[in-house]
Amino acid sequence: MQLNALSNNRAKRAKAAEPKTVVIRLNEIVAEAGKPSFFHGIDVDTQEPVKIRMMNVDEGAIVNVRKDESLEQAKGRIHNQYVGTDAKHRPRAAEIGNPENKVHCGKGGLLMFTKVQPTNDPDGSLKAHWVETLEGRPGTSCEKVLAHVAVGEIKDKENPEKIVASFVHADIIRPESATILSAANAKDALLSAFVNRDEEALRKPFVLLRLIDNESGKVITDLPEMRVNPQLIEDKIEDHDNGVSRTVFRVAEAGDTVKYLMDPENTDRDSLILRSVLVGLSGPSGYPDLSKVESAELRSDLNQIVDAVRAGAVSAEIIPGERVAAGPATKSSFLKQIQNEKHPLNSYRGSQFLPVVVDGKEERKPRTVKIYANTFVTSKVGAGDYRFFTKANLAEQSPTKQSLYTLATVNDLKATAEASKDRVQAANPAFVEASDEQFDPYALSGDEVDAQLAASADSAADLVM
């Protein structure tokens, strides 16, 4: 008996190629009479040459048809988007190639194409639903990275109605450079992670920290999300034009930051946890100086971490990262866009069901987390060697959303996502109102410092080490 419809061995229909986002550094636009125009350039992710044309209405309708509409209805909607009116339509190749047009992109500029699929033509070309000019001129960097884009406001502690600052930044992390700390590698790993300058610009580095249960190989999810920041050095500069001095903050050298992490005066919670790990790795006895830690319960917890690391029951992994603030125009735009609950910026906020121990029993509870997703970040270096980003776009139509707890790194830990029946839920669409614990405008390491660092970048002298 041959039951083709029911057989597990029947040939499976090949899936259509998943639409993707592609960013290219433009080389040229080739237009031939009677043929679609092609954009030729280098894919910034793969560094391979590509040629892309825009979809016609029929192709665009197939890719964009909604569940509640027919294909013919989709064609009508897509026709309005592509052809539209003189004032509103899909950017055209002739406009992108015209230096007088606002969407112009010259050679060396950056173009982003969305919902990209193969044309299946022998030349290996691609077709795209939409195109956007990220940067019209050469000299701007663009990289596909794993990032969390944060947008929000900091409110006054005494008067919650008063907004003291707003922020837009991208936390870019490098899971491919994650390190399981040991006595042999800890110092070098931290010195490398906290380097405050690269070949082009100053950096604001940080490390994400997570503890690993060595018996199960799983990330310990009872702990809060942990992020260790560099030492910031307060300085004064003279504004001679206005006759006043103002405060700026400089990121310390890596060696000074490592010393700062071990300083008893540093009572930042996540720094304390990392310090406990380092003491546990350093030898068979001794505990960190916690004389400045007021909470007896916290002191006990930290010493337990020392004992667990020393006994080999727990390991610590650091994931290096860098915070890049938005440029002024981008910041203003993102603060408006985040209020639209359907905007992709809301994809960076969500919750996961994670295992926690309650009264000795493991339960799964929802936890609000920072979401990291593959993102194209376009950035420039401004005055004072200060790096800022101008664009941040999700790199996938249906992005894989990861938190610190479920993040896959080069160390191939057992997937917390599988163990905890991971479910990333939609974020609360309400505008971010940052909590005091997360964003303390009066704390040296808070986001107010980011705002001051950004302001400092207005002067070339501000961030000179």
CSV table of C-alpha atoms in Angstrom, one decimal:
chain,number,residue,atom,x,y,z
A,1,MET,CA,0.0,0.0,0.0
A,2,GLN,CA,1.4,3.4,-1.0
A,3,LEU,CA,-0.2,6.3,1.0
A,4,ASN,CA,1.5,9.3,-0.5
A,5,ALA,CA,-0.3,11.9,1.4
A,6,LEU,CA,0.3,10.2,4.8
A,7,SER,CA,3.7,8.8,4.3
A,8,ASN,CA,6.5,10.2,6.4
A,9,ASN,CA,8.9,9.4,3.6
A,10,ARG,CA,7.2,11.4,0.9
A,11,ALA,CA,9.3,14.1,-0.8
A,12,LYS,CA,8.9,17.4,1.0
A,13,ARG,CA,8.2,20.6,-0.9
A,14,ALA,CA,11.1,22.9,-0.9
A,15,LYS,CA,10.5,26.0,1.1
A,16,ALA,CA,10.7,29.4,-0.6
A,17,ALA,CA,13.7,31.5,0.3
A,18,GLU,CA,13.1,33.5,3.4
A,19,PRO,CA,13.1,37.2,2.6
A,20,LYS,CA,16.1,39.0,4.1
A,21,THR,CA,17.5,42.4,4.6
A,22,VAL,CA,20.7,43.3,2.6
A,23,VAL,CA,22.9,46.4,3.0
A,24,ILE,CA,25.3,47.2,0.2
A,25,ARG,CA,28.1,49.7,-0.3
A,26,LEU,CA,27.1,51.0,-3.7
A,27,ASN,CA,29.4,50.7,-6.7
A,28,GLU,CA,27.1,51.7,-9.5
A,29,ILE,CA,23.5,51.8,-10.8
A,30,VAL,CA,23.2,50.1,-14.2
A,31,ALA,CA,20.1,51.2,-16.2
A,32,GLU,CA,19.3,49.7,-19.7
A,33,ALA,CA,16.4,50.7,-21.9
A,34,GLY,CA,13.5,48.3,-21.5
A,35,LYS,CA,15.1,46.5,-18.6
A,36,PRO,CA,15.0,46.9,-14.8
A,37,SER,CA,17.8,49.0,-13.2
A,38,PHE,CA,20.3,47.0,-11.1
A,39,PHE,CA,22.2,48.2,-8.1
A,40,HIS,CA,25.7,46.8,-8.0
A,41,GLY,CA,27.7,46.8,-4.8
A,42,ILE,CA,29.3,44.9,-2.0
A,43,ASP,CA,27.2,43.2,0.7
A,44,VAL,CA,28.5,44.7,4.0
A,45,ASP,CA,27.7,41.4,5.8
A,46,THR,CA,29.3,38.9,3.5
A,47,GLN,CA,31.7,41.2,1.7
A,48,GLU,CA,30.6,39.6,-1.6
A,49,PRO,CA,29.6,41.5,-4.8
A,50,VAL,CA,25.8,41.6,-5.4
A,51,LYS,CA,23.4,43.0,-7.9
A,52,ILE,CA,19.9,43.8,-6.9
A,53,ARG,CA,16.8,45.1,-8.7
A,54,MET,CA,13.5,46.2,-7.3
A,55,MET,CA,10.4,43.9,-7.4
A,56,ASN,CA,7.6,44.6,-9.8
A,57,VAL,CA,4.1,44.9,-8.4
A,58,ASP,CA,3.2,41.2,-9.0
A,59,GLU,CA,6.4,40.0,-7.2
A,60,GLY,CA,5.8,42.5,-4.4
A,61,ALA,CA,2.2,41.4,-3.9
A,62,ILE,CA,3.3,37.7,-3.5
A,63,VAL,CA,5.9,38.6,-0.8
A,64,ASN,CA,3.6,41.1,1.0
A,65,VAL,CA,0.1,39.5,0.8
A,66,ARG,CA,-1.7,39.6,4.1
A,67,LYS,CA,-3.8,36.9,5.6
A,68,ASP,CA,-7.0,38.9,5.4
A,69,GLU,CA,-6.7,39.9,1.7
A,70,SER,CA,-6.7,38.3,-1.7
A,71,LEU,CA,-3.7,38.5,-4.1
A,72,GLU,CA,-5.6,41.0,-6.2
A,73,GLN,CA,-6.1,43.2,-3.2
A,74,ALA,CA,-2.5,42.9,-2.3
A,75,LYS,CA,-1.5,44.0,-5.9
A,76,GLY,CA,-3.6,47.1,-5.5
A,77,ARG,CA,-2.0,48.0,-2.2
A,78,ILE,CA,1.5,47.4,-3.4
A,79,HIS,CA,0.8,49.4,-6.6
A,80,ASN,CA,0.0,52.3,-4.4
A,81,GLN,CA,3.2,51.9,-2.5
A,82,TYR,CA,5.5,51.4,-5.5
A,83,VAL,CA,4.0,53.8,-8.0
A,84,GLY,CA,2.1,56.0,-5.6
A,85,THR,CA,2.1,59.7,-6.4
A,86,ASP,CA,4.7,62.2,-7.3
A,87,ALA,CA,5.2,63.1,-3.7
A,88,LYS,CA,5.0,59.6,-2.2
A,89,HIS,CA,6.3,56.4,-3.8
A,90,ARG,CA,9.0,53.8,-3.5
A,91,PRO,CA,12.4,55.4,-4.2
A,92,ARG,CA,13.4,54.9,-7.8
A,93,ALA,CA,16.8,54.1,-9.3
A,94,ALA,CA,16.8,57.4,-11.2
A,95,GLU,CA,16.2,59.3,-8.0
A,96,ILE,CA,18.9,57.4,-6.0
A,97,GLY,CA,21.3,58.2,-8.8
A,98,ASN,CA,20.4,61.9,-8.9
A,99,PRO,CA,22.7,64.1,-6.7
A,100,GLU,CA,20.0,66.7,-6.5
A,101,ASN,CA,17.5,64.2,-5.0
A,102,LYS,CA,17.1,63.8,-1.2
A,103,VAL,CA,17.4,59.9,-1.5
A,104,HIS,CA,20.6,60.2,-3.6
A,105,CYS,CA,23.3,57.6,-2.9
A,106,GLY,CA,26.7,58.0,-4.6
A,107,LYS,CA,29.5,55.5,-5.1
A,108,GLY,CA,30.6,54.3,-1.7
A,109,GLY,CA,27.3,55.2,0.0
A,110,LEU,CA,25.1,52.7,1.8
A,111,LEU,CA,21.7,51.3,0.6
A,112,MET,CA,19.5,49.0,2.6
A,113,PHE,CA,17.1,46.6,0.7
A,114,THR,CA,14.3,44.8,2.5
A,115,LYS,CA,12.5,41.5,1.8
A,116,VAL,CA,15.2,40.5,-0.6
A,117,GLN,CA,14.9,37.2,-2.5
A,118,PRO,CA,16.8,35.5,-5.3
A,119,THR,CA,15.5,36.3,-8.8
A,120,ASN,CA,16.5,32.7,-9.9
A,121,ASP,CA,18.1,34.2,-13.0
A,122,PRO,CA,21.4,32.6,-14.1
A,123,ASP,CA,23.4,35.7,-13.1
A,124,GLY,CA,22.6,35.1,-9.4
A,125,SER,CA,20.9,38.5,-9.0
A,126,LEU,CA,18.5,39.5,-6.2
A,127,LYS,CA,15.2,41.3,-6.1
A,128,ALA,CA,14.0,43.6,-3.3
A,129,HIS,CA,10.7,45.0,-2.0
A,130,TRP,CA,12.0,48.3,-0.8
A,131,VAL,CA,15.2,50.4,-0.8
A,132,GLU,CA,16.4,53.0,1.7
A,133,THR,CA,19.4,55.2,1.5
A,134,LEU,CA,21.3,54.8,4.8
A,135,GLU,CA,24.2,57.1,3.8
A,136,GLY,CA,24.6,58.9,0.5
A,137,ARG,CA,28.4,59.4,0.7
A,138,PRO,CA,31.4,57.2,1.4
A,139,GLY,CA,33.1,57.3,4.8
A,140,THR,CA,30.4,55.8,7.0
A,141,SER,CA,30.8,52.4,8.6
A,142,CYS,CA,28.0,49.8,8.6
A,143,GLU,CA,28.2,46.4,10.3
A,144,LYS,CA,25.8,43.6,11.0
A,145,VAL,CA,26.1,43.0,14.8
A,146,LEU,CA,24.2,41.6,17.7
A,147,ALA,CA,22.7,44.6,19.5
A,148,HIS,CA,20.2,45.9,21.9
A,149,VAL,CA,18.8,49.3,21.0
A,150,ALA,CA,17.5,51.2,24.0
A,151,VAL,CA,15.2,54.3,23.8
A,152,GLY,CA,13.7,56.0,26.8
A,153,GLU,CA,13.6,58.8,29.3
A,154,ILE,CA,15.1,59.3,32.7
A,155,LYS,CA,12.8,60.9,35.3
A,156,ASP,CA,13.5,62.9,38.4
A,157,LYS,CA,13.4,60.8,41.6
A,158,GLU,CA,11.6,63.5,43.5
A,159,ASN,CA,9.2,64.6,40.7
A,160,PRO,CA,8.4,61.7,38.3
A,161,GLU,CA,6.6,64.1,36.0
A,162,LYS,CA,9.9,65.8,35.3
A,163,ILE,CA,12.1,64.4,32.6
A,164,VAL,CA,15.8,65.0,33.4
A,165,ALA,CA,17.3,63.3,30.3
A,166,SER,CA,16.5,61.1,27.4
A,167,PHE,CA,18.7,58.5,25.8
A,168,VAL,CA,19.0,56.4,22.6
A,169,HIS,CA,21.9,54.0,22.4
A,170,ALA,CA,22.9,50.7,20.9
A,171,ASP,CA,24.6,48.1,23.1
A,172,ILE,CA,26.7,46.0,20.6
A,173,ILE,CA,27.9,42.7,22.0
A,174,ARG,CA,30.4,40.1,20.6
A,175,PRO,CA,29.3,36.6,21.6
A,176,GLU,CA,32.0,35.2,19.3
A,177,SER,CA,34.6,36.7,21.7
A,178,ALA,CA,33.0,35.5,24.9
A,179,THR,CA,35.4,34.0,27.5
A,180,ILE,CA,34.9,31.5,30.4
A,181,LEU,CA,37.1,33.1,33.0
A,182,SER,CA,39.9,31.2,34.6
A,183,ALA,CA,42.9,32.1,36.8
A,184,ALA,CA,45.1,32.0,33.7
A,185,ASN,CA,43.0,34.1,31.4
A,186,ALA,CA,40.9,36.5,33.5
A,187,LYS,CA,43.3,39.5,33.5
A,188,ASP,CA,44.0,39.4,29.8
A,189,ALA,CA,40.4,38.9,28.9
A,190,LEU,CA,39.3,41.9,31.0
A,191,LEU,CA,42.1,44.1,29.7
A,192,SER,CA,41.1,43.2,26.2
A,193,ALA,CA,37.4,43.8,26.8
A,194,PHE,CA,37.8,47.2,28.5
A,195,VAL,CA,40.1,48.8,25.8
A,196,ASN,CA,38.8,52.4,25.5
A,197,ARG,CA,40.0,53.1,22.0
A,198,ASP,CA,40.1,51.3,18.7
A,199,GLU,CA,41.7,52.2,15.4
A,200,GLU,CA,39.1,54.9,14.7
A,201,ALA,CA,37.5,56.2,17.8
A,202,LEU,CA,37.1,56.2,21.5
A,203,ARG,CA,35.0,53.4,23.0
A,204,LYS,CA,32.6,53.0,25.9
A,205,PRO,CA,33.2,49.3,26.6
A,206,PHE,CA,31.4,47.0,29.0
A,207,VAL,CA,31.1,43.3,29.6
A,208,LEU,CA,28.0,41.2,30.1
A,209,LEU,CA,28.5,38.7,32.9
A,210,ARG,CA,26.7,35.5,33.5
A,211,LEU,CA,27.3,32.6,35.9
A,212,ILE,CA,27.2,29.0,34.7
A,213,ASP,CA,26.2,25.9,36.7
A,214,ASN,CA,29.1,23.6,35.9
A,215,GLU,CA,27.1,20.4,36.6
A,216,SER,CA,24.3,21.2,34.2
A,217,GLY,CA,26.2,23.5,31.9
A,218,LYS,CA,23.3,26.0,32.0
A,219,VAL,CA,23.2,29.7,32.6
A,220,ILE,CA,22.0,30.5,36.1
A,221,THR,CA,18.8,32.4,35.6
A,222,ASP,CA,18.0,33.3,39.2
A,223,LEU,CA,20.5,36.2,39.0
A,224,PRO,CA,19.6,39.6,37.5
A,225,GLU,CA,21.0,40.7,34.1
A,226,MET,CA,24.6,41.6,34.9
A,227,ARG,CA,26.6,44.3,33.0
A,228,VAL,CA,30.0,45.6,34.3
A,229,ASN,CA,30.9,49.1,33.1
A,230,PRO,CA,34.3,50.7,32.9
A,231,GLN,CA,35.6,53.3,35.3
A,232,LEU,CA,34.6,56.8,34.4
A,233,ILE,CA,36.9,59.7,35.3
A,234,GLU,CA,35.3,63.0,36.1
A,235,ASP,CA,37.1,66.0,34.7
A,236,LYS,CA,36.6,69.7,34.2
A,237,ILE,CA,37.2,71.7,31.1
A,238,GLU,CA,37.0,75.5,30.6
A,239,ASP,CA,34.5,76.9,28.2
A,240,HIS,CA,36.3,80.2,27.5
A,241,ASP,CA,33.6,81.5,25.2
A,242,ASN,CA,31.0,81.4,28.0
A,243,GLY,CA,33.4,81.9,30.9
A,244,VAL,CA,32.4,78.8,32.7
A,245,SER,CA,33.8,75.3,33.4
A,246,ARG,CA,31.8,72.2,32.8
A,247,THR,CA,32.1,68.6,33.8
A,248,VAL,CA,33.0,65.8,31.4
A,249,PHE,CA,33.5,62.1,31.9
A,250,ARG,CA,36.3,60.1,30.3
A,251,VAL,CA,36.5,56.3,30.0
A,252,ALA,CA,39.5,55.1,31.9
A,253,GLU,CA,42.3,53.0,30.4
A,254,ALA,CA,41.7,49.3,30.5
A,255,GLY,CA,44.3,48.7,33.2
A,256,ASP,CA,42.8,51.4,35.5
A,257,THR,CA,39.3,49.8,35.0
A,258,VAL,CA,40.6,46.4,36.0
A,259,LYS,CA,42.1,47.9,39.2
A,260,TYR,CA,38.8,49.8,39.8
A,261,LEU,CA,36.9,46.5,39.6
A,262,MET,CA,38.9,45.2,42.6
A,263,ASP,CA,38.7,48.5,44.6
A,264,PRO,CA,36.6,48.1,47.8
A,265,GLU,CA,35.2,51.6,47.2
A,266,ASN,CA,33.5,50.3,44.1
A,267,THR,CA,30.2,49.0,45.4
A,268,ASP,CA,28.4,48.6,42.1
A,269,ARG,CA,26.4,45.3,42.3
A,270,ASP,CA,27.6,43.8,39.1
A,271,SER,CA,31.2,44.8,39.7
A,272,LEU,CA,31.0,43.2,43.2
A,273,ILE,CA,29.8,39.9,41.6
A,274,LEU,CA,32.7,40.0,39.1
A,275,ARG,CA,35.1,40.7,41.9
A,276,SER,CA,33.8,37.7,43.8
A,277,VAL,CA,34.4,35.5,40.8
A,278,LEU,CA,38.0,36.8,40.4
A,279,VAL,CA,38.7,36.2,44.1
A,280,GLY,CA,37.3,32.7,43.8
A,281,LEU,CA,39.7,32.1,40.8
A,282,SER,CA,42.7,33.6,42.5
A,283,GLY,CA,43.5,31.0,45.1
A,284,PRO,CA,42.4,28.5,47.8
A,285,SER,CA,41.5,31.0,50.5
A,286,GLY,CA,40.4,34.6,51.1
A,287,TYR,CA,37.4,36.8,50.4
A,288,PRO,CA,37.0,40.2,48.8
A,289,ASP,CA,37.0,43.3,51.0
A,290,LEU,CA,33.3,44.1,51.4
A,291,SER,CA,33.6,46.6,54.2
A,292,LYS,CA,31.8,49.2,52.1
A,293,VAL,CA,28.9,47.0,51.4
A,294,GLU,CA,26.1,47.8,53.8
A,295,SER,CA,23.9,44.8,53.2
A,296,ALA,CA,24.8,41.7,55.3
A,297,GLU,CA,22.7,39.6,53.0
A,298,LEU,CA,24.5,40.8,49.9
A,299,ARG,CA,27.9,40.2,51.6
A,300,SER,CA,26.8,36.7,52.3
A,301,ASP,CA,25.7,36.1,48.7
A,302,LEU,CA,28.9,37.4,47.3
A,303,ASN,CA,31.0,35.2,49.6
A,304,GLN,CA,28.9,32.2,48.5
A,305,ILE,CA,29.8,33.0,44.9
A,306,VAL,CA,33.5,33.0,45.9
A,307,ASP,CA,33.1,29.6,47.5
A,308,ALA,CA,31.1,28.2,44.5
A,309,VAL,CA,33.7,29.4,42.0
A,310,ARG,CA,36.6,28.2,44.1
A,311,ALA,CA,35.0,24.7,44.5
A,312,GLY,CA,34.5,24.5,40.7
A,313,ALA,CA,30.7,24.4,41.0
A,314,VAL,CA,30.2,27.6,39.1
A,315,SER,CA,32.0,29.3,36.2
A,316,ALA,CA,31.7,32.9,34.9
A,317,GLU,CA,31.5,34.0,31.3
A,318,ILE,CA,32.1,37.5,30.1
A,319,ILE,CA,30.7,38.8,26.8
A,320,PRO,CA,32.5,42.0,25.6
A,321,GLY,CA,30.5,44.9,24.3
A,322,GLU,CA,30.4,48.5,23.4
A,323,ARG,CA,27.8,51.2,23.9
A,324,VAL,CA,27.3,53.6,21.0
A,325,ALA,CA,25.0,56.6,21.4
A,326,ALA,CA,22.8,57.9,18.7
A,327,GLY,CA,23.6,61.1,16.8
A,328,PRO,CA,21.3,64.1,17.6
A,329,ALA,CA,19.0,63.7,14.5
A,330,THR,CA,18.7,59.9,15.0
A,331,LYS,CA,18.0,60.3,18.7
A,332,SER,CA,15.2,62.8,18.0
A,333,SER,CA,13.7,60.4,15.4
A,334,PHE,CA,13.9,57.3,17.5
A,335,LEU,CA,12.2,59.0,20.5
A,336,LYS,CA,9.2,59.7,18.3
A,337,GLN,CA,9.2,56.3,16.5
A,338,ILE,CA,9.3,54.2,19.7
A,339,GLN,CA,5.8,55.5,20.6
A,340,ASN,CA,4.4,53.5,17.6
A,341,GLU,CA,3.8,50.1,19.1
A,342,LYS,CA,4.2,48.5,15.7
A,343,HIS,CA,7.6,50.0,15.1
A,344,PRO,CA,10.5,47.6,14.9
A,345,LEU,CA,12.3,49.4,17.7
A,346,ASN,CA,9.9,47.7,20.1
A,347,SER,CA,11.4,44.4,19.1
A,348,TYR,CA,14.3,45.1,21.5
A,349,ARG,CA,12.0,44.9,24.5
A,350,GLY,CA,10.2,41.8,25.8
A,351,SER,CA,10.0,39.1,28.3
A,352,GLN,CA,11.0,35.5,28.6
A,353,PHE,CA,9.8,32.6,30.8
A,354,LEU,CA,12.9,31.6,32.7
A,355,PRO,CA,13.5,29.1,35.5
A,356,VAL,CA,13.8,30.4,39.0
A,357,VAL,CA,14.1,28.5,42.3
A,358,VAL,CA,11.2,29.3,44.7
A,359,ASP,CA,11.2,27.5,48.1
A,360,GLY,CA,13.6,25.0,46.8
A,361,LYS,CA,11.6,24.2,43.7
A,362,GLU,CA,12.2,25.3,40.1
A,363,GLU,CA,9.5,27.3,38.5
A,364,ARG,CA,9.2,29.2,35.3
A,365,LYS,CA,8.4,32.9,35.7
A,366,PRO,CA,8.2,35.8,33.2
A,367,ARG,CA,11.1,38.1,33.3
A,368,THR,CA,11.4,41.4,31.5
A,369,VAL,CA,14.7,41.3,29.6
A,370,LYS,CA,16.8,43.2,27.1
A,371,ILE,CA,16.5,41.7,23.7
A,372,TYR,CA,19.5,41.3,21.5
A,373,ALA,CA,18.9,40.9,17.7
A,374,ASN,CA,21.0,41.0,14.6
A,375,THR,CA,21.1,44.6,13.6
A,376,PHE,CA,22.7,46.7,10.9
A,377,VAL,CA,24.3,49.6,12.7
A,378,THR,CA,25.6,52.6,10.6
A,379,SER,CA,28.0,54.8,12.5
A,380,LYS,CA,30.3,57.7,12.1
A,381,VAL,CA,33.2,59.3,14.1
A,382,GLY,CA,32.6,62.9,15.1
A,383,ALA,CA,34.4,65.6,17.0
A,384,GLY,CA,36.7,64.4,19.8
A,385,ASP,CA,37.0,60.9,18.2
A,386,TYR,CA,33.5,60.2,19.5
A,387,ARG,CA,31.6,57.4,17.6
A,388,PHE,CA,27.8,57.8,17.2
A,389,PHE,CA,25.3,55.8,15.1
A,390,THR,CA,23.0,57.3,12.5
A,391,LYS,CA,20.9,54.2,11.7
A,392,ALA,CA,20.0,50.9,13.4
A,393,ASN,CA,17.9,48.5,11.4
A,394,LEU,CA,16.9,44.9,12.2
A,395,ALA,CA,18.8,42.6,9.9
A,396,GLU,CA,16.0,40.0,9.7
A,397,GLN,CA,12.3,40.1,8.9
A,398,SER,CA,11.5,37.7,11.8
A,399,PRO,CA,14.5,38.2,14.1
A,400,THR,CA,15.8,35.6,16.5
A,401,LYS,CA,15.5,37.4,19.8
A,402,GLN,CA,17.9,36.5,22.5
A,403,SER,CA,18.5,37.7,26.0
A,404,LEU,CA,21.6,37.4,28.2
A,405,TYR,CA,20.1,34.2,29.6
A,406,THR,CA,19.5,32.5,26.2
A,407,LEU,CA,22.4,33.9,24.2
A,408,ALA,CA,24.5,31.4,22.3
A,409,THR,CA,28.2,32.2,22.4
A,410,VAL,CA,31.3,30.6,21.1
A,411,ASN,CA,31.6,28.6,24.3
A,412,ASP,CA,28.5,26.5,23.3
A,413,LEU,CA,26.8,26.3,26.6
A,414,LYS,CA,23.7,24.2,26.9
A,415,ALA,CA,20.9,26.3,25.5
A,416,THR,CA,18.9,27.9,28.3
A,417,ALA,CA,16.2,28.6,25.7
A,418,GLU,CA,15.6,24.8,25.3
A,419,ALA,CA,15.8,24.1,29.0
A,420,SER,CA,13.4,26.8,30.0
A,421,LYS,CA,10.9,26.5,27.2
A,422,ASP,CA,11.9,30.0,26.0
A,423,ARG,CA,9.1,32.2,24.9
A,424,VAL,CA,9.9,35.8,23.9
A,425,GLN,CA,6.7,37.8,24.3
A,426,ALA,CA,5.8,41.1,22.7
A,427,ALA,CA,7.0,44.1,24.7
A,428,ASN,CA,4.7,46.5,26.4
A,429,PRO,CA,4.2,49.1,23.7
A,430,ALA,CA,4.1,51.9,26.3
A,431,PHE,CA,6.8,54.5,26.1
A,432,VAL,CA,9.8,53.4,28.3
A,433,GLU,CA,9.8,54.9,31.8
A,434,ALA,CA,13.1,53.7,33.2
A,435,SER,CA,13.2,52.6,36.7
A,436,ASP,CA,15.5,54.2,39.3
A,437,GLU,CA,17.4,50.9,39.6
A,438,GLN,CA,18.2,50.7,35.9
A,439,PHE,CA,18.7,54.4,35.2
A,440,ASP,CA,19.8,56.6,38.1
A,441,PRO,CA,20.6,60.1,36.7
A,442,TYR,CA,22.6,60.8,39.8
A,443,ALA,CA,24.8,57.7,39.7
A,444,LEU,CA,28.3,58.0,38.1
A,445,SER,CA,27.7,55.0,35.9
A,446,GLY,CA,24.1,55.8,34.9
A,447,ASP,CA,22.7,56.9,31.6
A,448,GLU,CA,23.0,60.6,32.6
A,449,VAL,CA,26.7,60.0,32.1
A,450,ASP,CA,26.0,58.8,28.6
A,451,ALA,CA,24.2,62.1,28.0
A,452,GLN,CA,27.2,64.0,29.4
A,453,LEU,CA,29.6,62.0,27.3
A,454,ALA,CA,27.5,62.8,24.2
A,455,ALA,CA,27.5,66.5,25.1
A,456,SER,CA,31.2,66.3,25.7
A,457,ALA,CA,31.7,65.1,22.1
A,458,ASP,CA,30.6,68.5,20.9
A,459,SER,CA,34.1,69.7,21.6
A,460,ALA,CA,37.2,68.1,20.1
A,461,ALA,CA,39.0,68.7,23.3
A,462,ASP,CA,36.5,67.0,25.6
A,463,LEU,CA,37.4,63.4,25.0
A,464,VAL,CA,41.1,63.7,24.5
A,465,MET,CA,42.8,61.2,26.8
